[in-house]
XYZ file of C-alpha atoms in Angstrom:
525
model
C -35.566 -26.428 1.997
C -34.121 -23.369 0.268
C -36.875 -21.288 1.905
C -35.673 -22.400 5.347
C -32.084 -21.494 4.362
C -33.241 -18.048 3.352
C -34.989 -17.631 6.707
C -31.817 -18.595 8.561
C -29.735 -16.169 6.479
C -32.049 -13.163 6.795
C -31.302 -12.258 10.454
C -27.536 -12.334 9.806
C -27.913 -10.277 6.626
C -29.988 -7.737 8.536
C -27.368 -7.669 11.300
C -24.600 -7.142 8.716
C -26.459 -4.266 7.069
C -27.060 -2.710 10.500
C -23.340 -2.984 11.373
C -22.283 -1.494 8.025
C -24.671 1.432 8.577
C -23.112 2.072 11.999
C -19.630 1.984 10.486
C -20.592 4.445 7.736
C -21.570 6.984 10.381
C -17.935 7.154 11.507
C -16.271 10.055 9.697
C -13.177 8.062 8.732
C -15.008 5.086 7.226
C -15.983 6.687 3.879
C -12.376 7.781 3.296
C -11.006 4.347 4.147
C -13.659 2.600 2.057
C -13.079 4.725 -1.037
C -9.310 4.215 -0.831
C -9.517 0.434 -0.424
C -12.142 0.109 -3.163
C -10.075 2.302 -5.513
C -6.949 0.177 -4.980
C -8.910 -3.036 -5.517
C -10.315 -1.736 -8.795
C -6.835 -1.355 -10.232
C -5.699 -4.662 -11.718
C -2.264 -5.575 -12.965
C -3.666 -6.244 -16.434
C -4.986 -2.715 -16.916
C -3.073 -0.400 -19.217
C -1.223 2.265 -17.242
C -1.995 0.373 -14.002
C 1.408 1.420 -12.605
C 0.479 5.081 -13.025
C -2.958 4.584 -11.484
C -1.656 2.731 -8.431
C 1.241 5.163 -7.983
C -1.016 8.187 -8.248
C -3.469 6.771 -5.712
C -0.695 6.096 -3.192
C 0.989 9.460 -3.799
C -2.157 11.319 -2.739
C -1.318 10.360 0.859
C 2.072 11.678 1.992
C 2.269 9.471 5.084
C 1.261 6.350 3.149
C 3.868 7.105 0.457
C 6.702 7.538 2.942
C 5.851 4.444 4.955
C 5.396 2.318 1.847
C 8.802 3.381 0.508
C 10.410 2.577 3.863
C 8.801 -0.882 3.835
C 9.928 -1.668 0.276
C 13.477 -0.587 1.137
C 13.657 -2.909 4.149
C 16.085 -5.809 3.972
C 13.263 -8.312 3.452
C 12.201 -6.688 0.185
C 15.628 -5.513 -0.993
C 18.050 -8.283 0.068
C 20.428 -7.337 -2.755
C 20.803 -3.758 -1.560
C 20.147 -0.593 -3.494
C 17.308 1.792 -2.806
C 13.915 2.586 -4.296
C 12.830 6.215 -4.135
C 9.563 6.165 -6.098
C 6.345 4.175 -5.970
C 6.547 3.657 -9.735
C 9.916 1.920 -9.455
C 8.713 -0.099 -6.465
C 5.942 -1.518 -8.661
C 8.444 -2.340 -11.408
C 10.991 -3.967 -9.074
C 8.726 -5.753 -6.569
C 5.673 -6.360 -8.707
C 2.213 -4.849 -8.810
C 0.624 -7.196 -6.263
C 3.375 -6.724 -3.673
C 3.085 -2.931 -3.703
C -0.717 -3.040 -3.704
C -0.687 -5.364 -0.692
C 1.773 -3.205 1.238
C -0.330 -0.140 0.435
C -3.579 -1.743 1.634
C -1.915 -3.039 4.824
C -0.378 0.330 5.720
C -3.561 2.161 4.669
C -5.617 -0.021 6.975
C -3.337 0.729 9.917
C -3.208 4.461 9.110
C -7.004 4.661 9.389
C -7.622 2.182 12.191
C -6.176 4.274 14.994
C -8.050 5.570 18.012
C -6.448 6.854 21.215
C -9.060 5.347 23.512
C -8.720 1.993 21.795
C -5.138 2.110 20.527
C -3.547 -0.734 22.484
C -5.992 -3.459 21.469
C -6.059 -2.196 17.867
C -2.287 -2.488 17.608
C -2.492 -6.040 18.898
C -5.079 -6.961 16.267
C -3.208 -5.240 13.449
C 0.138 -6.853 14.338
C -1.541 -10.230 14.602
C -3.043 -9.831 11.113
C 0.251 -8.604 9.667
C 2.201 -11.516 11.171
C -0.325 -13.980 9.728
C 0.194 -12.471 6.268
C 3.967 -12.694 6.540
C 3.724 -16.308 7.703
C 1.457 -17.240 4.794
C 3.779 -15.656 2.235
C 6.846 -17.347 3.710
C 5.128 -20.747 3.803
C 3.965 -20.285 0.195
C 7.561 -19.513 -0.821
C 8.792 -22.709 0.919
C 6.118 -24.672 -0.942
C 7.300 -23.075 -4.219
C 3.860 -21.662 -4.921
C 3.385 -18.741 -7.278
C 0.637 -17.070 -5.237
C 2.960 -15.415 -2.697
C 1.244 -12.039 -2.632
C -2.236 -13.536 -2.782
C -1.310 -15.718 0.215
C -0.179 -12.624 2.124
C -3.301 -10.541 1.513
C -5.659 -13.477 2.137
C -4.051 -14.186 5.506
C -4.008 -10.501 6.524
C -7.736 -10.196 5.915
C -8.670 -13.641 7.224
C -9.782 -12.051 10.521
C -10.956 -8.714 9.100
C -14.206 -9.004 11.048
C -12.381 -9.147 14.383
C -10.161 -6.203 13.399
C -12.929 -3.837 12.305
C -15.108 -4.884 15.222
C -12.365 -3.806 17.612
C -12.185 -0.416 15.906
C -15.832 0.393 15.262
C -17.476 -1.570 18.090
C -14.938 -1.492 20.923
C -17.465 -2.015 23.734
C -19.123 -4.929 21.968
C -15.687 -6.454 21.280
C -14.927 -6.383 24.995
C -18.284 -8.048 25.638
C -17.412 -10.729 23.055
C -14.123 -11.536 24.837
C -15.949 -11.665 28.191
C -18.655 -14.022 26.833
C -15.993 -16.257 25.237
C -14.130 -16.518 28.575
C -17.216 -17.131 30.689
C -18.839 -19.615 28.302
C -15.595 -21.289 27.123
C -16.693 -20.809 23.534
C -14.999 -19.407 20.444
C -15.025 -15.682 19.723
C -17.136 -16.327 16.614
C -19.834 -17.985 18.741
C -19.635 -15.128 21.247
C -19.807 -12.551 18.430
C -22.988 -14.200 17.161
C -24.554 -13.668 20.591
C -23.367 -10.066 20.980
C -23.488 -8.693 17.412
C -26.041 -10.978 15.826
C -23.451 -12.307 13.370
C -20.018 -13.896 13.550
C -16.710 -12.127 12.938
C -16.469 -14.224 9.781
C -19.791 -12.920 8.458
C -18.860 -9.340 9.319
C -15.457 -9.666 7.628
C -16.681 -11.323 4.450
C -19.572 -8.870 4.164
C -17.195 -5.914 4.449
C -14.679 -7.474 2.040
C -17.424 -7.867 -0.566
C -18.481 -4.246 -0.039
C -14.839 -3.180 -0.517
C -14.558 -5.025 -3.800
C -12.061 -7.697 -2.756
C -11.731 -10.518 -5.310
C -13.836 -13.634 -4.613
C -10.708 -15.698 -3.869
C -9.905 -13.425 -0.894
C -13.484 -13.497 0.370
C -13.486 -17.298 0.107
C -10.217 -17.566 2.041
C -11.820 -15.749 4.978
C -14.159 -18.682 5.563
C -13.114 -20.894 8.465
C -12.189 -24.534 7.862
C -13.882 -27.420 9.624
C -12.138 -29.111 12.554
C -9.879 -32.079 11.872
C -7.320 -32.817 9.147
C -7.365 -30.464 6.178
C -7.075 -32.293 2.890
C -5.135 -30.903 -0.042
C -7.158 -29.107 -2.745
C -5.214 -28.325 -5.929
C -7.055 -25.172 -6.898
C -5.951 -21.608 -6.240
C -8.949 -21.040 -3.992
C -8.262 -24.229 -2.035
C -4.544 -23.514 -1.612
C -5.084 -19.938 -0.459
C -7.855 -20.872 1.953
C -5.684 -23.552 3.568
C -2.615 -21.269 3.702
C -4.634 -18.435 5.220
C -6.160 -20.676 7.883
C -2.848 -22.354 8.717
C -0.966 -19.067 9.016
C -3.633 -17.525 11.236
C -3.768 -20.552 13.523
C 0.026 -20.488 13.852
C -0.107 -16.770 14.549
C -2.703 -17.208 17.283
C -0.612 -19.936 18.894
C 2.654 -17.950 18.870
C 1.036 -14.660 19.871
C -1.451 -15.831 22.469
C -0.369 -18.995 24.289
C 2.095 -19.780 27.077
C 5.234 -21.661 25.890
C 4.231 -25.219 26.839
C 0.707 -24.884 25.440
C 2.061 -22.966 22.425
C 4.475 -25.711 21.405
C 1.769 -28.374 21.675
C -0.593 -26.258 19.574
C 2.043 -25.658 16.879
C 2.603 -29.415 16.605
C -1.175 -29.947 16.410
C -1.499 -27.330 13.638
C 1.367 -28.898 11.671
C -0.352 -32.286 11.958
C -3.770 -30.848 11.013
C -2.374 -29.227 7.839
C 0.196 -31.895 6.971
C -1.596 -32.777 3.710
C -2.740 -29.299 2.609
C 0.322 -27.340 3.803
C 3.199 -29.844 4.155
C 6.039 -28.412 6.217
C 8.927 -30.092 8.061
C 9.244 -29.124 11.753
C 12.609 -27.395 11.326
C 11.317 -25.524 8.266
C 8.303 -24.353 10.262
C 10.603 -22.889 12.935
C 12.565 -21.049 10.251
C 9.346 -19.699 8.739
C 8.232 -18.364 12.115
C 11.624 -16.749 12.789
C 11.708 -15.076 9.369
C 8.157 -13.733 9.673
C 8.789 -12.354 13.174
C 11.979 -10.656 11.980
C 10.082 -8.987 9.159
C 7.282 -7.920 11.494
C 9.785 -6.137 13.750
C 11.008 -4.147 10.744
C 7.490 -3.212 9.659
C 6.475 -2.279 13.221
C 9.354 0.181 13.418
C 8.505 1.687 10.039
C 4.848 2.299 10.894
C 5.852 3.649 14.316
C 4.702 0.853 16.611
C 6.996 0.277 19.596
C 6.830 -3.508 19.551
C 8.202 -4.193 23.072
C 5.322 -2.120 24.469
C 2.747 -4.531 22.997
C 1.601 -7.852 24.417
C 2.197 -9.612 21.099
C 5.716 -8.126 20.983
C 6.561 -9.599 24.367
C 5.122 -12.960 23.303
C 7.227 -12.981 20.148
C 10.287 -12.051 22.156
C 9.773 -15.073 24.407
C 9.274 -17.291 21.362
C 12.533 -16.100 19.774
C 14.442 -16.546 23.024
C 13.059 -20.058 23.470
C 14.086 -20.971 19.922
C 17.594 -19.579 20.373
C 18.418 -20.661 23.912
C 16.060 -23.491 24.805
C 12.598 -23.163 26.303
C 12.385 -20.245 28.753
C 10.116 -20.216 31.812
C 6.613 -19.009 31.023
C 6.878 -15.932 33.216
C 10.369 -14.881 32.151
C 10.667 -11.137 31.544
C 12.139 -9.933 28.258
C 15.820 -9.048 28.261
C 15.910 -5.227 28.539
C 16.536 -3.590 25.183
C 16.965 -6.750 23.127
C 13.669 -6.693 21.211
C 13.717 -2.916 21.148
C 16.878 -3.013 19.089
C 15.309 -5.457 16.653
C 11.986 -3.636 16.571
C 13.491 -0.251 15.869
C 15.985 -0.443 13.031
C 17.895 2.642 11.963
C 15.536 5.493 11.231
C 12.473 3.908 12.851
C 10.345 5.861 15.324
C 8.851 4.723 18.607
C 5.295 5.524 19.704
C 4.937 9.066 20.907
C 7.973 10.339 19.017
C 7.579 13.119 16.507
C 6.885 11.859 12.977
C 9.629 12.258 10.436
C 9.534 15.633 8.694
C 8.807 15.898 5.005
C 12.019 15.190 3.100
C 13.585 18.247 1.547
C 13.304 18.559 -2.243
C 17.034 18.125 -2.867
C 17.099 14.802 -1.005
C 14.158 13.427 -2.989
C 15.575 14.680 -6.297
C 19.037 13.249 -5.564
C 17.596 9.852 -4.543
C 15.430 9.866 -7.663
C 18.412 10.581 -9.922
C 20.222 7.558 -8.449
C 17.090 5.442 -8.828
C 16.755 6.453 -12.482
C 20.460 5.775 -13.113
C 19.888 2.227 -11.867
C 16.776 1.931 -14.041
C 18.711 3.050 -17.130
C 21.469 0.526 -16.417
C 18.876 -2.220 -15.997
C 17.392 -1.401 -19.393
C 13.854 -0.670 -18.206
C 11.219 0.259 -20.759
C 11.131 3.917 -21.787
C 7.685 4.578 -20.290
C 8.781 3.097 -16.953
C 11.854 5.336 -16.791
C 9.864 8.441 -17.751
C 7.214 7.618 -15.155
C 9.857 7.369 -12.419
C 11.263 10.747 -13.481
C 7.844 12.411 -13.336
C 7.040 10.898 -9.939
C 10.371 12.106 -8.544
C 9.582 15.674 -9.651
C 6.031 15.395 -8.301
C 7.109 14.176 -4.855
C 10.094 16.469 -4.478
C 8.564 19.785 -5.455
C 5.006 19.395 -4.217
C 3.460 20.300 -7.564
C -0.290 19.938 -8.061
C 0.209 18.332 -11.484
C 3.215 16.985 -13.331
C 2.592 16.003 -16.943
C 4.732 14.568 -19.730
C 3.850 15.678 -23.250
C 5.233 13.785 -26.271
C 5.607 15.051 -29.838
C 3.159 13.462 -32.265
C 5.141 13.308 -35.540
C 2.042 12.647 -37.642
C 0.594 16.111 -37.137
C 3.614 17.883 -35.601
C 1.936 18.576 -32.287
C 2.689 18.100 -28.592
C 0.162 16.026 -26.613
C -0.203 14.902 -23.003
C 0.887 11.304 -22.411
C 0.845 10.583 -18.661
C 1.400 12.291 -15.329
C 0.444 12.693 -11.675
C -2.062 14.835 -9.803
C -5.833 15.191 -9.353
C -7.926 14.613 -12.475
C -4.735 13.997 -14.448
C -6.599 11.873 -17.040
C -8.726 14.896 -17.949
C -5.599 17.054 -18.121
C -3.879 14.590 -20.451
C -6.779 14.776 -22.886
C -6.876 18.582 -22.697
C -3.199 19.368 -23.334
C -2.451 19.383 -27.062
C -0.896 22.165 -29.116
C 0.616 22.536 -32.568
C 4.380 22.870 -33.038
C 3.912 24.339 -36.506
C 2.802 27.768 -35.283
C 5.217 30.663 -34.742
C 6.510 31.090 -31.161
C 3.697 33.394 -30.061
C 2.983 31.836 -26.647
C 5.068 30.457 -23.824
C 4.518 26.802 -24.785
C 5.713 27.316 -28.351
C 8.599 29.517 -27.204
C 9.770 26.841 -24.771
C 9.596 24.004 -27.317
C 10.945 25.964 -30.310
C 13.890 27.512 -28.489
C 14.540 24.726 -25.987
C 14.387 27.046 -22.977
C 13.002 26.361 -19.506
C 10.210 28.779 -18.588
C 8.648 29.562 -15.199
C 5.385 31.527 -15.264
C 4.788 32.888 -11.767
C 1.390 34.425 -12.547
C -0.623 33.680 -15.695
C -2.565 36.931 -15.179
C 0.483 39.186 -14.963
C -0.213 41.968 -17.530
C 3.210 41.443 -19.102
C 2.587 37.748 -19.742
C -1.209 37.278 -19.871
C -1.395 37.624 -23.659
C 1.228 34.889 -24.088
C -0.859 32.266 -22.249
C -2.747 30.271 -24.909
C -6.534 30.088 -24.861
C -6.505 26.270 -24.715
C -4.540 26.460 -21.442
C -7.003 28.827 -19.771
C -9.861 26.571 -20.861
C -8.228 23.356 -19.620
C -6.571 24.479 -16.369
C -7.184 26.809 -13.468
C -3.582 26.777 -12.191
C -2.109 30.258 -11.834
C 1.554 29.258 -12.032
C 3.482 26.625 -13.996
C 6.941 25.643 -15.219
C 8.004 24.090 -18.531
C 11.050 21.884 -19.185
C 11.343 21.077 -22.920
C 13.236 17.983 -24.109
C 15.119 18.680 -27.347
C 17.186 16.392 -29.584
C 19.170 17.840 -32.485
C 17.405 21.186 -31.997
C 13.992 19.563 -32.395
C 11.451 19.233 -29.559
C 10.601 15.612 -28.693
C 8.819 16.060 -25.348
C 7.862 18.569 -22.658
C 7.598 18.291 -18.875
C 4.853 20.530 -17.474
C 4.287 21.151 -13.723
C 1.943 23.538 -11.922
C 0.542 24.823 -8.636
C -2.725 26.528 -7.831
C -1.785 30.030 -6.755
C 0.395 32.715 -8.319
C 3.870 32.827 -6.827
C 3.635 29.309 -5.320
C 6.445 27.890 -7.460
C 9.860 28.856 -6.129
C 12.812 26.792 -7.369
C 16.191 27.207 -5.684
C 19.307 27.131 -7.845
C 20.418 23.723 -6.533
C 16.935 22.288 -7.129
C 16.871 23.692 -10.676
C 20.172 21.957 -11.434
C 18.765 18.634 -10.182
C 15.534 19.087 -12.159
C 17.586 19.675 -15.286
C 19.572 16.520 -14.532
C 16.284 14.610 -14.434
C 15.319 16.174 -17.760
C 18.672 15.043 -19.200
C 18.059 11.533 -17.928
C 14.708 11.557 -19.722
C 16.492 12.601 -22.919
C 19.033 9.814 -22.456
C 16.232 7.275 -22.030
C 14.559 8.525 -25.210
C 17.874 8.283 -27.102
C 18.435 4.727 -25.881
C 14.954 3.719 -26.976
C 15.260 5.309 -30.417
């Protein structure tokens, strides 16, 4: 019997491996894969996981900016205030929330193709709405797995999403076969691709290192009533399926058919996902509102999409009674909701890189809030370092802490490529006479900018350990001193001589950040 099962599985496994090989030949796939796998490898239980996740996100300027705009939206920050660093976003919103936002935005950033853009946007928005629905339903059910519900629902139809991107022609064939044969897209995909969307999605999710609970939630449920299963896997699978079915109904059906389908879904999941009818309407409204915010942030002009027009009709029907199926959207109404202040429509120029002073000023306010909230010392220091890293465009930013046992300064944490290796390499004694720039800075408490490490006037003052550990030609040092004794040092560098230029106003703000770090150390003492 098992031999027959293996025979049935082999053709689909071969088809999956063939599809994955085709995807790997696309130039963008290795970059997307490595990023998703890297994020999935970071777990909330790891030491320094905040630093690792923040550093990974900060490598991508566009991802960083869009993530910060999402976390500052009203849905994530209902109490007001702003978050200017990824590190603080993790502290305030939680590790899983930031990781999920990052993966969602990362997926959209990579899955763009001009010849295939319209259908891809539809698929991405559909997946995003399903995730928002699942999280909102989980909150109404008072479940703890809010972020798991979101990510499971987003990736429930991963196979359909990646098929649209990597196999656009075959995806069109799948829709044609489904229409002509009146069958499901999964059945049509099996005919066209040799495997279902579900098999393609779960196979890719496993290759990307998604946890088993997410892979399990991508499996479709059998027809008929869904019974309640009181395990995390059972809850998330039911939530993911329910949210995606609701999403398909709202996004794809005409009003009369849509309303019947929503009632059918509510009845089908009444045991596994109990939800009163009025509560279900509120859940849908809340999720659609949040989707309009996210669409604006990631530069999708929602009224220009088919799903946007469908959602507009749904909102109008809920607010003013059922509208005729063919009713056109009220000009401008959804556009205003889809494009909140600062959002950008398709085709508009992307927002320029923020100027250093703006980032530094926002960071100082963020750190002030963190100090008032009594955050842990390492969290405050990490926010300070990230602010400097983002604002000034340094290659590395590193915090060194005095080791009282042997009176030395040693790397603790930081940002930039291969920063873990840098942390292990930076260690120097404070007992020696001020014969090099590092000891001068720490002993005298002075800020030092070295424009060129090979300048004849300064070359002899660059310590041998530095030349062995780093190839950067320019760096700046900001010592932290209490009662005339060095307690820490902020180091930042760039590759090429002369690359570091700090304006007077920026220097004042950097010194304010250094003073905030000192204040945090004093409070923790």
